[in-house]
PDB file of C-alpha atoms in Angstrom:
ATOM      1  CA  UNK J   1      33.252  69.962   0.596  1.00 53.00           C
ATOM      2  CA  UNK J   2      32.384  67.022   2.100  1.00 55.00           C
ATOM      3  CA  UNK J   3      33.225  63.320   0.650  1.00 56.00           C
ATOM      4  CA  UNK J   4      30.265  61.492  -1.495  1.00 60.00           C
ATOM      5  CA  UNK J   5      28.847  58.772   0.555  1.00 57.00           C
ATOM      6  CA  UNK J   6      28.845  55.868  -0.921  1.00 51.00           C
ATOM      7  CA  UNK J   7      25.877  54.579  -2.176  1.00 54.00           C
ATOM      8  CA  UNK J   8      23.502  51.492  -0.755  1.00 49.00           C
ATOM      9  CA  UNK J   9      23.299  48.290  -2.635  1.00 45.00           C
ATOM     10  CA  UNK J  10      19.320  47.569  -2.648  1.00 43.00           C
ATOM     11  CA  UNK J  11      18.919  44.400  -0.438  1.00 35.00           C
ATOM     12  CA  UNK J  12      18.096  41.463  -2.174  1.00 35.00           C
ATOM     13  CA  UNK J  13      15.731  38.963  -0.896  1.00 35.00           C
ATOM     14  CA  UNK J  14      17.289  35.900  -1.043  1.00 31.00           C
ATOM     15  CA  UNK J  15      14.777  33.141  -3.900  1.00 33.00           C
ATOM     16  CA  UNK J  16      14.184  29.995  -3.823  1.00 47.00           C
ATOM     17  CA  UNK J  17      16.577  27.801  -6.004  1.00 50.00           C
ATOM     18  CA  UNK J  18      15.247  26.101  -9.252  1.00 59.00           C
ATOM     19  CA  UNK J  19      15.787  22.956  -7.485  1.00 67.00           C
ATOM     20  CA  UNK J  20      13.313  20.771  -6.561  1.00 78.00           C
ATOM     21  CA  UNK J  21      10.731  21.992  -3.964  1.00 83.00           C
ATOM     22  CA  UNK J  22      11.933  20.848  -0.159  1.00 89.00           C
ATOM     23  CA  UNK J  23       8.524  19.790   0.795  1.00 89.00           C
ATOM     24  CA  UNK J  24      10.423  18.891   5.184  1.00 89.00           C
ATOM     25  CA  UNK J  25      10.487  22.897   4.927  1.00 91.00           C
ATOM     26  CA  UNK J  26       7.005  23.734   3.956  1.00 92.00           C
ATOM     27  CA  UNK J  27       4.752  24.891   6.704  1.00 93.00           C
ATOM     28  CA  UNK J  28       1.334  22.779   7.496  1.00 94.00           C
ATOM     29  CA  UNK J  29      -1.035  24.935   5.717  1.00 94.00           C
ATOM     30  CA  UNK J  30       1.042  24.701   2.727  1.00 94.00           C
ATOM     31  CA  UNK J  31       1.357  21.313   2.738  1.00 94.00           C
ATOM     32  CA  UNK J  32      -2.354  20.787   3.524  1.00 94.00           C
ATOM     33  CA  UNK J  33      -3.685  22.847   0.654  1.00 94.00           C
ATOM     34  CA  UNK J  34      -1.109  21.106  -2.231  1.00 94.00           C
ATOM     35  CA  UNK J  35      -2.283  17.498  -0.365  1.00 92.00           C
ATOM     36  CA  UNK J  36      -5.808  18.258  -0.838  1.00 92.00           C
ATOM     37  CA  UNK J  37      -4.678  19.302  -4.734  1.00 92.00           C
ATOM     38  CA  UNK J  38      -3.643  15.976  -4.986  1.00 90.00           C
ATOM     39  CA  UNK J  39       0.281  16.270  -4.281  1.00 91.00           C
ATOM     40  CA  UNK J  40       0.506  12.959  -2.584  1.00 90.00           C
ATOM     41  CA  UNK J  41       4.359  14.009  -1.575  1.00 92.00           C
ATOM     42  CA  UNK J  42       2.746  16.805   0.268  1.00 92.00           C
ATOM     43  CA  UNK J  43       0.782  13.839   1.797  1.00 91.00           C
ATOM     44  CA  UNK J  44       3.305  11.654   2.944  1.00 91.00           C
ATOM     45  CA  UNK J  45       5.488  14.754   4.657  1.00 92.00           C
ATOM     46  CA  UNK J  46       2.374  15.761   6.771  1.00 92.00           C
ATOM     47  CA  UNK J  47       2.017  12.362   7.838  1.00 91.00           C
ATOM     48  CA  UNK J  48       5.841  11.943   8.303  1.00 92.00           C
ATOM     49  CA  UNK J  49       5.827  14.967  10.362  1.00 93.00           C
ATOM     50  CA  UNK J  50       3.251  14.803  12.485  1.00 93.00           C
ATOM     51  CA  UNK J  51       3.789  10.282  13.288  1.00 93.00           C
ATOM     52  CA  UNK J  52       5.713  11.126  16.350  1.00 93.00           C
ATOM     53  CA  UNK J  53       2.855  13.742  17.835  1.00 92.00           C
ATOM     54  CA  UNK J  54       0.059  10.843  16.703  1.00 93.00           C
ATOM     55  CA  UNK J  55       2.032   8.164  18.297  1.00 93.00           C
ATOM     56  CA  UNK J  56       2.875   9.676  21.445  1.00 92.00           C
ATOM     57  CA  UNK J  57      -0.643  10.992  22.008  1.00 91.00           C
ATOM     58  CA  UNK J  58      -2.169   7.381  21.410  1.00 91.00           C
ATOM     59  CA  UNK J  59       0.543   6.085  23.723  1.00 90.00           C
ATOM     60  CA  UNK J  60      -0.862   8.513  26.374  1.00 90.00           C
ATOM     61  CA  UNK J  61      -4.601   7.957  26.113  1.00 88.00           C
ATOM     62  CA  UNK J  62      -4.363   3.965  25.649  1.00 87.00           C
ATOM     63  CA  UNK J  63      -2.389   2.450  28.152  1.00 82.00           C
ATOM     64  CA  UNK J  64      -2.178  -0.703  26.569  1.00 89.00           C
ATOM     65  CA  UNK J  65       0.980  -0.021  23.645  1.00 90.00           C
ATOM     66  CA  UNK J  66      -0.637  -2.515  20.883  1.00 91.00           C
ATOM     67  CA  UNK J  67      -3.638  -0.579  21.069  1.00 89.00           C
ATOM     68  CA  UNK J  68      -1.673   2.701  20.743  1.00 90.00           C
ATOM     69  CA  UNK J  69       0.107   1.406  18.258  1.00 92.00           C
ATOM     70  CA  UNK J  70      -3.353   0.523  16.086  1.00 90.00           C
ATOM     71  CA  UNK J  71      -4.721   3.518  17.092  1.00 91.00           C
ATOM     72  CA  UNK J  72      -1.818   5.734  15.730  1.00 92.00           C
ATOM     73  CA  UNK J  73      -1.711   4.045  12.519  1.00 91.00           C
ATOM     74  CA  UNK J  74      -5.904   3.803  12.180  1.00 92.00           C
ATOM     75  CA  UNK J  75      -5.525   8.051  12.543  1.00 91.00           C
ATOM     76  CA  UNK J  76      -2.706   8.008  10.052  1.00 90.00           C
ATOM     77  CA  UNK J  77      -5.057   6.569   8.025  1.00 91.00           C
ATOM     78  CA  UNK J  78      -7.764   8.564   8.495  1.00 90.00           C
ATOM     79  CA  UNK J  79      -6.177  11.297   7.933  1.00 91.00           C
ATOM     80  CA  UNK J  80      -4.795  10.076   4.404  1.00 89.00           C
ATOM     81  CA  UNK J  81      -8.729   9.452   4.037  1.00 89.00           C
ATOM     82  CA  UNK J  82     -10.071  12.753   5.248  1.00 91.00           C
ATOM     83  CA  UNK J  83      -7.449  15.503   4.433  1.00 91.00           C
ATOM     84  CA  UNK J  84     -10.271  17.031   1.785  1.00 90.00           C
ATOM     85  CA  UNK J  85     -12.319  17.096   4.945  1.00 89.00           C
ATOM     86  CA  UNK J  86     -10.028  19.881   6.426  1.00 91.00           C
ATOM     87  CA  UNK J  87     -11.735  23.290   6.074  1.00 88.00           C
ATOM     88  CA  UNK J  88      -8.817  25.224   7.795  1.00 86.00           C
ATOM     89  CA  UNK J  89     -11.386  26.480  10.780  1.00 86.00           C
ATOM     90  CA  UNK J  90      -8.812  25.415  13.120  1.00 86.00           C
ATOM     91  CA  UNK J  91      -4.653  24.644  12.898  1.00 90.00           C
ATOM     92  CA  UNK J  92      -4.084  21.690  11.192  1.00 92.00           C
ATOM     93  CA  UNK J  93      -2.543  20.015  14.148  1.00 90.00           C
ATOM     94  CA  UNK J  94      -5.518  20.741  16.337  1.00 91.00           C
ATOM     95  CA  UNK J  95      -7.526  19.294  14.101  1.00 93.00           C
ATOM     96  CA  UNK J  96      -5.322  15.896  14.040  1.00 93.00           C
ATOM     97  CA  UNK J  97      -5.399  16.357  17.869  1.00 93.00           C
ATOM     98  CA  UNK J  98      -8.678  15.623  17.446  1.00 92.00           C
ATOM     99  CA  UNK J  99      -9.307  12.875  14.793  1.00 92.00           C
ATOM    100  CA  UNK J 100      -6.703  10.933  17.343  1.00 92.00           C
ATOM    101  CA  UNK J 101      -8.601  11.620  20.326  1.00 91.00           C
ATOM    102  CA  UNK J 102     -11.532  10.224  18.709  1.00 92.00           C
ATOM    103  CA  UNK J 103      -9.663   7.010  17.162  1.00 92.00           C
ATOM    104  CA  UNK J 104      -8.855   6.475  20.440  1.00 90.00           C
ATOM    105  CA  UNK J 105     -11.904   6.285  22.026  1.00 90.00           C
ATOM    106  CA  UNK J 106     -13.206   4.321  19.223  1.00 88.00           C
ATOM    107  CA  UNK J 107     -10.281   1.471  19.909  1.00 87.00           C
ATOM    108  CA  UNK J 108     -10.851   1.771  23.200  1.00 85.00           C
ATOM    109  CA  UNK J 109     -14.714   1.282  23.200  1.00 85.00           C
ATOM    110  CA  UNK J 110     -14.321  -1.386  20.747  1.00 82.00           C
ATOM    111  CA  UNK J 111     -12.142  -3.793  23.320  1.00 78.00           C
ATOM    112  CA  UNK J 112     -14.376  -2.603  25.987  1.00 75.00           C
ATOM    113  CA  UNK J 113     -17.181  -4.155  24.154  1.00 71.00           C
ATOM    114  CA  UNK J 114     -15.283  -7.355  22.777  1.00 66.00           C
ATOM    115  CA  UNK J 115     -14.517  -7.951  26.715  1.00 60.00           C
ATOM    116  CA  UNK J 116     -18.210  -7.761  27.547  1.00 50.00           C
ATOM    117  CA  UNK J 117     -19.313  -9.912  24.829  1.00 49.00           C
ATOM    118  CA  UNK J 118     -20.033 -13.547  26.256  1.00 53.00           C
ATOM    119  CA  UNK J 119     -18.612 -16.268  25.221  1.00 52.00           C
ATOM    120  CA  UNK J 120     -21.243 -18.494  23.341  1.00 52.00           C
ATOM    121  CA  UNK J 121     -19.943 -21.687  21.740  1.00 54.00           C
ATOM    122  CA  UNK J 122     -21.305 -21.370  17.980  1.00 50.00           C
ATOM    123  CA  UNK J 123     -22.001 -25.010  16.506  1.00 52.00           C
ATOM    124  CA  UNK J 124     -23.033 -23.906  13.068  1.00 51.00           C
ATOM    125  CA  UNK J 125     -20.979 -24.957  10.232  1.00 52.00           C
ATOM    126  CA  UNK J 126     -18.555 -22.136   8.976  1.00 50.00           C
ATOM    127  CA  UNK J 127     -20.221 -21.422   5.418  1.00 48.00           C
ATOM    128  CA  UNK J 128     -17.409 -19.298   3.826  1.00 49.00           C
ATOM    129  CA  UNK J 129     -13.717 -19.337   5.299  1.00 51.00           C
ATOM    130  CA  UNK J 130     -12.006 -20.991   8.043  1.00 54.00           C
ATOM    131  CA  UNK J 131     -12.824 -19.577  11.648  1.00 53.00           C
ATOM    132  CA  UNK J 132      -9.296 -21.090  12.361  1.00 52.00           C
ATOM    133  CA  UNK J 133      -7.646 -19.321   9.825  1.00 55.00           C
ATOM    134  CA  UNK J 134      -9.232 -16.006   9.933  1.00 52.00           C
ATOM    135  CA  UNK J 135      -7.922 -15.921  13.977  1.00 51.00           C
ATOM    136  CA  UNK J 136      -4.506 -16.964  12.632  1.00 57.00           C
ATOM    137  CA  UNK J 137      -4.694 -14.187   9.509  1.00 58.00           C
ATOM    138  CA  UNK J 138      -5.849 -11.776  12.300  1.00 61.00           C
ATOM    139  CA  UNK J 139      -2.509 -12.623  14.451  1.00 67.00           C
ATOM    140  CA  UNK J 140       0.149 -12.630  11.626  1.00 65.00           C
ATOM    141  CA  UNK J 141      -1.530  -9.278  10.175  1.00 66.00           C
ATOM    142  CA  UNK J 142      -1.228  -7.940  14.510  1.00 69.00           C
ATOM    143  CA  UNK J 143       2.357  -9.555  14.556  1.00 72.00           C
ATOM    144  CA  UNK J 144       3.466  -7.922  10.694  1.00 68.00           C
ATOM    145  CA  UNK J 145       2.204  -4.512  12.499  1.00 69.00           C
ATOM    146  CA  UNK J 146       4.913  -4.796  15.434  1.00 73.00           C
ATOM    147  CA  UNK J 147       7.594  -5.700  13.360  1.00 75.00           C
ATOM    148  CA  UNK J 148       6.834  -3.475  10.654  1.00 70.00           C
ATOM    149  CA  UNK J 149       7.464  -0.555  13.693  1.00 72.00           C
ATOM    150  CA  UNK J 150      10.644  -1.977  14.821  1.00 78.00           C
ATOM    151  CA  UNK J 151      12.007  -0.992  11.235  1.00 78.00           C
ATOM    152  CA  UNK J 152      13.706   2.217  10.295  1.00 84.00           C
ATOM    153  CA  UNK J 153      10.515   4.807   9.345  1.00 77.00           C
ATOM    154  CA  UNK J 154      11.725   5.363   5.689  1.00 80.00           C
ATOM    155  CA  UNK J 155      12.069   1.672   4.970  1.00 83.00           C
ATOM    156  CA  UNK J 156       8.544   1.294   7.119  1.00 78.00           C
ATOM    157  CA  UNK J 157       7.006   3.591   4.590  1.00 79.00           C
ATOM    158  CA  UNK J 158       8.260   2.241   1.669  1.00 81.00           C
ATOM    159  CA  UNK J 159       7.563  -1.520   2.602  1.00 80.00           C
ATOM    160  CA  UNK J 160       3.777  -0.279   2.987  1.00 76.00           C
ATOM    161  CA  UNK J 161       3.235   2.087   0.535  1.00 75.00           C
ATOM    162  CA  UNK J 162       4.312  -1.068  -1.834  1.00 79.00           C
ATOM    163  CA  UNK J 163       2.890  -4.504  -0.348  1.00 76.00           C
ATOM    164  CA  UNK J 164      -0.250  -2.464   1.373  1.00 66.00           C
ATOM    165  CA  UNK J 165      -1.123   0.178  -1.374  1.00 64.00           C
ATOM    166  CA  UNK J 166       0.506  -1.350  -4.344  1.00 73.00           C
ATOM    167  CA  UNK J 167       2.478   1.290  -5.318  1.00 76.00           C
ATOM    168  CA  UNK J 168       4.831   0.915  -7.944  1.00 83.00           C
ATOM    169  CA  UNK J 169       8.280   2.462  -7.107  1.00 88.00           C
ATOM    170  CA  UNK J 170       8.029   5.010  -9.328  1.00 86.00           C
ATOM    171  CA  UNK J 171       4.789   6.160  -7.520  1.00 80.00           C
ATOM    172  CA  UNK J 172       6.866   5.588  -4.198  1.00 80.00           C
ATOM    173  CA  UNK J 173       9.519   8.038  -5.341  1.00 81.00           C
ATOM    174  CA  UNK J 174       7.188  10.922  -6.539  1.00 75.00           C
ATOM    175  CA  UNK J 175       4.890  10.306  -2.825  1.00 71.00           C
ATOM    176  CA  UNK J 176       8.749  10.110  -0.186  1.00 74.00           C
ATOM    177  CA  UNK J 177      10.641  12.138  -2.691  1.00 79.00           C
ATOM    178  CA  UNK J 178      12.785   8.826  -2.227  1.00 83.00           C
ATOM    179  CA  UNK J 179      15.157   8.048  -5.633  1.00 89.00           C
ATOM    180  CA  UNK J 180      13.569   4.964  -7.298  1.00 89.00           C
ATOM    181  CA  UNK J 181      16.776   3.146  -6.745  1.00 88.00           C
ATOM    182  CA  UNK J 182      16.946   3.806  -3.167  1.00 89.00           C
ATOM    183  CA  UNK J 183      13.161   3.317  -2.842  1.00 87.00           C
ATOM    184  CA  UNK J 184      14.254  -0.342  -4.235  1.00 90.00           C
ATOM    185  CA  UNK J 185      16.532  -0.396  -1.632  1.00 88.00           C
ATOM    186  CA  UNK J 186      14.867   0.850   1.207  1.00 88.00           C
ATOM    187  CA  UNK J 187      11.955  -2.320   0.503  1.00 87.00           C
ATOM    188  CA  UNK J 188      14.610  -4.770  -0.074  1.00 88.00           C
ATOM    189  CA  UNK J 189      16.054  -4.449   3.305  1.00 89.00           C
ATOM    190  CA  UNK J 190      12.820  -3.894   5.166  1.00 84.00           C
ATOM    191  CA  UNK J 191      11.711  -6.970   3.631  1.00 87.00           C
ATOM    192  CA  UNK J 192      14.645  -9.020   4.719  1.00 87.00           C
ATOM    193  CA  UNK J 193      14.255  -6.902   8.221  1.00 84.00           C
ATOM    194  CA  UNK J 194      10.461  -8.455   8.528  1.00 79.00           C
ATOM    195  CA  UNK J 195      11.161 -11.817   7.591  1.00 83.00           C
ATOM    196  CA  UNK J 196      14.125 -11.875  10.252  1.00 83.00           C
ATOM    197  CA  UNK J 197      11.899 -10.566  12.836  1.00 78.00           C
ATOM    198  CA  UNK J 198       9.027 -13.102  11.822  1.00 73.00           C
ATOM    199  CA  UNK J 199      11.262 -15.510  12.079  1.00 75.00           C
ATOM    200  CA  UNK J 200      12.386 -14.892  15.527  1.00 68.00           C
TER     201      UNK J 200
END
């Protein structure tokens, strides 16, 4: 008589913890659908993810790096603006492919035409604002843009989702996943981090 075999345990797929959800792991499409739901964390970790891809594709069409720079955070942007415009007919990332390509040309058109614009000395009284001060606004806003990249990304992201969106931190925390505290943190020091560099 030959000895029982002993029996199988069934495998058991592993589940996903109660925890809260990892949205770094989720894969684009998820992501996509729950950001067009309205999940602005789902939001900020496409945008996270894909920054690098944006910026290093501007930096390769646009020679000049300001203008890559404004072009990468214009298609940021955009796509913050446009994600309900994603019908899923392509990959996500071609699709961001692209709304880059296209920012690009559009920054790159746009100083084309600024260069061929001629210079014509305009003698008329300035009705509303101050011609003088809108050029300097334009500049600090240009120079606040480089220094605000020379940051750490998280405290980047938190700095802007507060002074340029208005987010309160609590909104910051639920959109980076961030703790509140260490959203507080994060746009203390990057605070401090632009004044130093403004300073310089």
């Amino acid at each position: 008589m030959q000895p029982r075999r002993p029996r199988r345990r069934p495998i058991q797929r592993e589940l996903r913890p109660n925890g809260p959800l990892v949205y770094e792991r989720l894969s684009d499409p998820i992501l996509v659908r729950r950001a067009k739901d309205g999940d602005r964390r789902a939001l900020a970790a496409l945008c996270e993810r894909h920054a690098p891809r944006v910026e290093k594709l501007a930096a390769h069409l646009l020679r000049d790096p300001e203008d890559a720079r404004d072009a990468a955070q214009e298609s940021l942007a955009k796509l913050v603006v446009r994600i309900a415009q994603f019908r899923g007919e392509a990959a996500f990332a071609t699709w961001l492919h692209r709304l880059v390509v296209n920012t690009c040309k559009d920054v790159a058109q746009a100083k084309l035409a600024r260069r061929a614009e001629p210079l014509v000395e305009d003698l008329r009284v300035a009705r509303e604002g101050d011609p003088v001060a809108a050029l300097t606004s334009a500049e600090t806003r240009r120079e606040l843009g480089r220094c605000l990249a020379e940051l750490p990304p998280a405290q980047a992201t938190v700095v802007a989702l507060k002074d340029a969106f208005d987010l309160g931190f609590e909104e910051i925390s639920s959109a980076t996943g961030l703790p509140v505290g260490t959203a507080k943190c994060y746009a203390h020091r990057g605070r401090n981090g632009l004044r130093e560099r403004l300073s310089a």
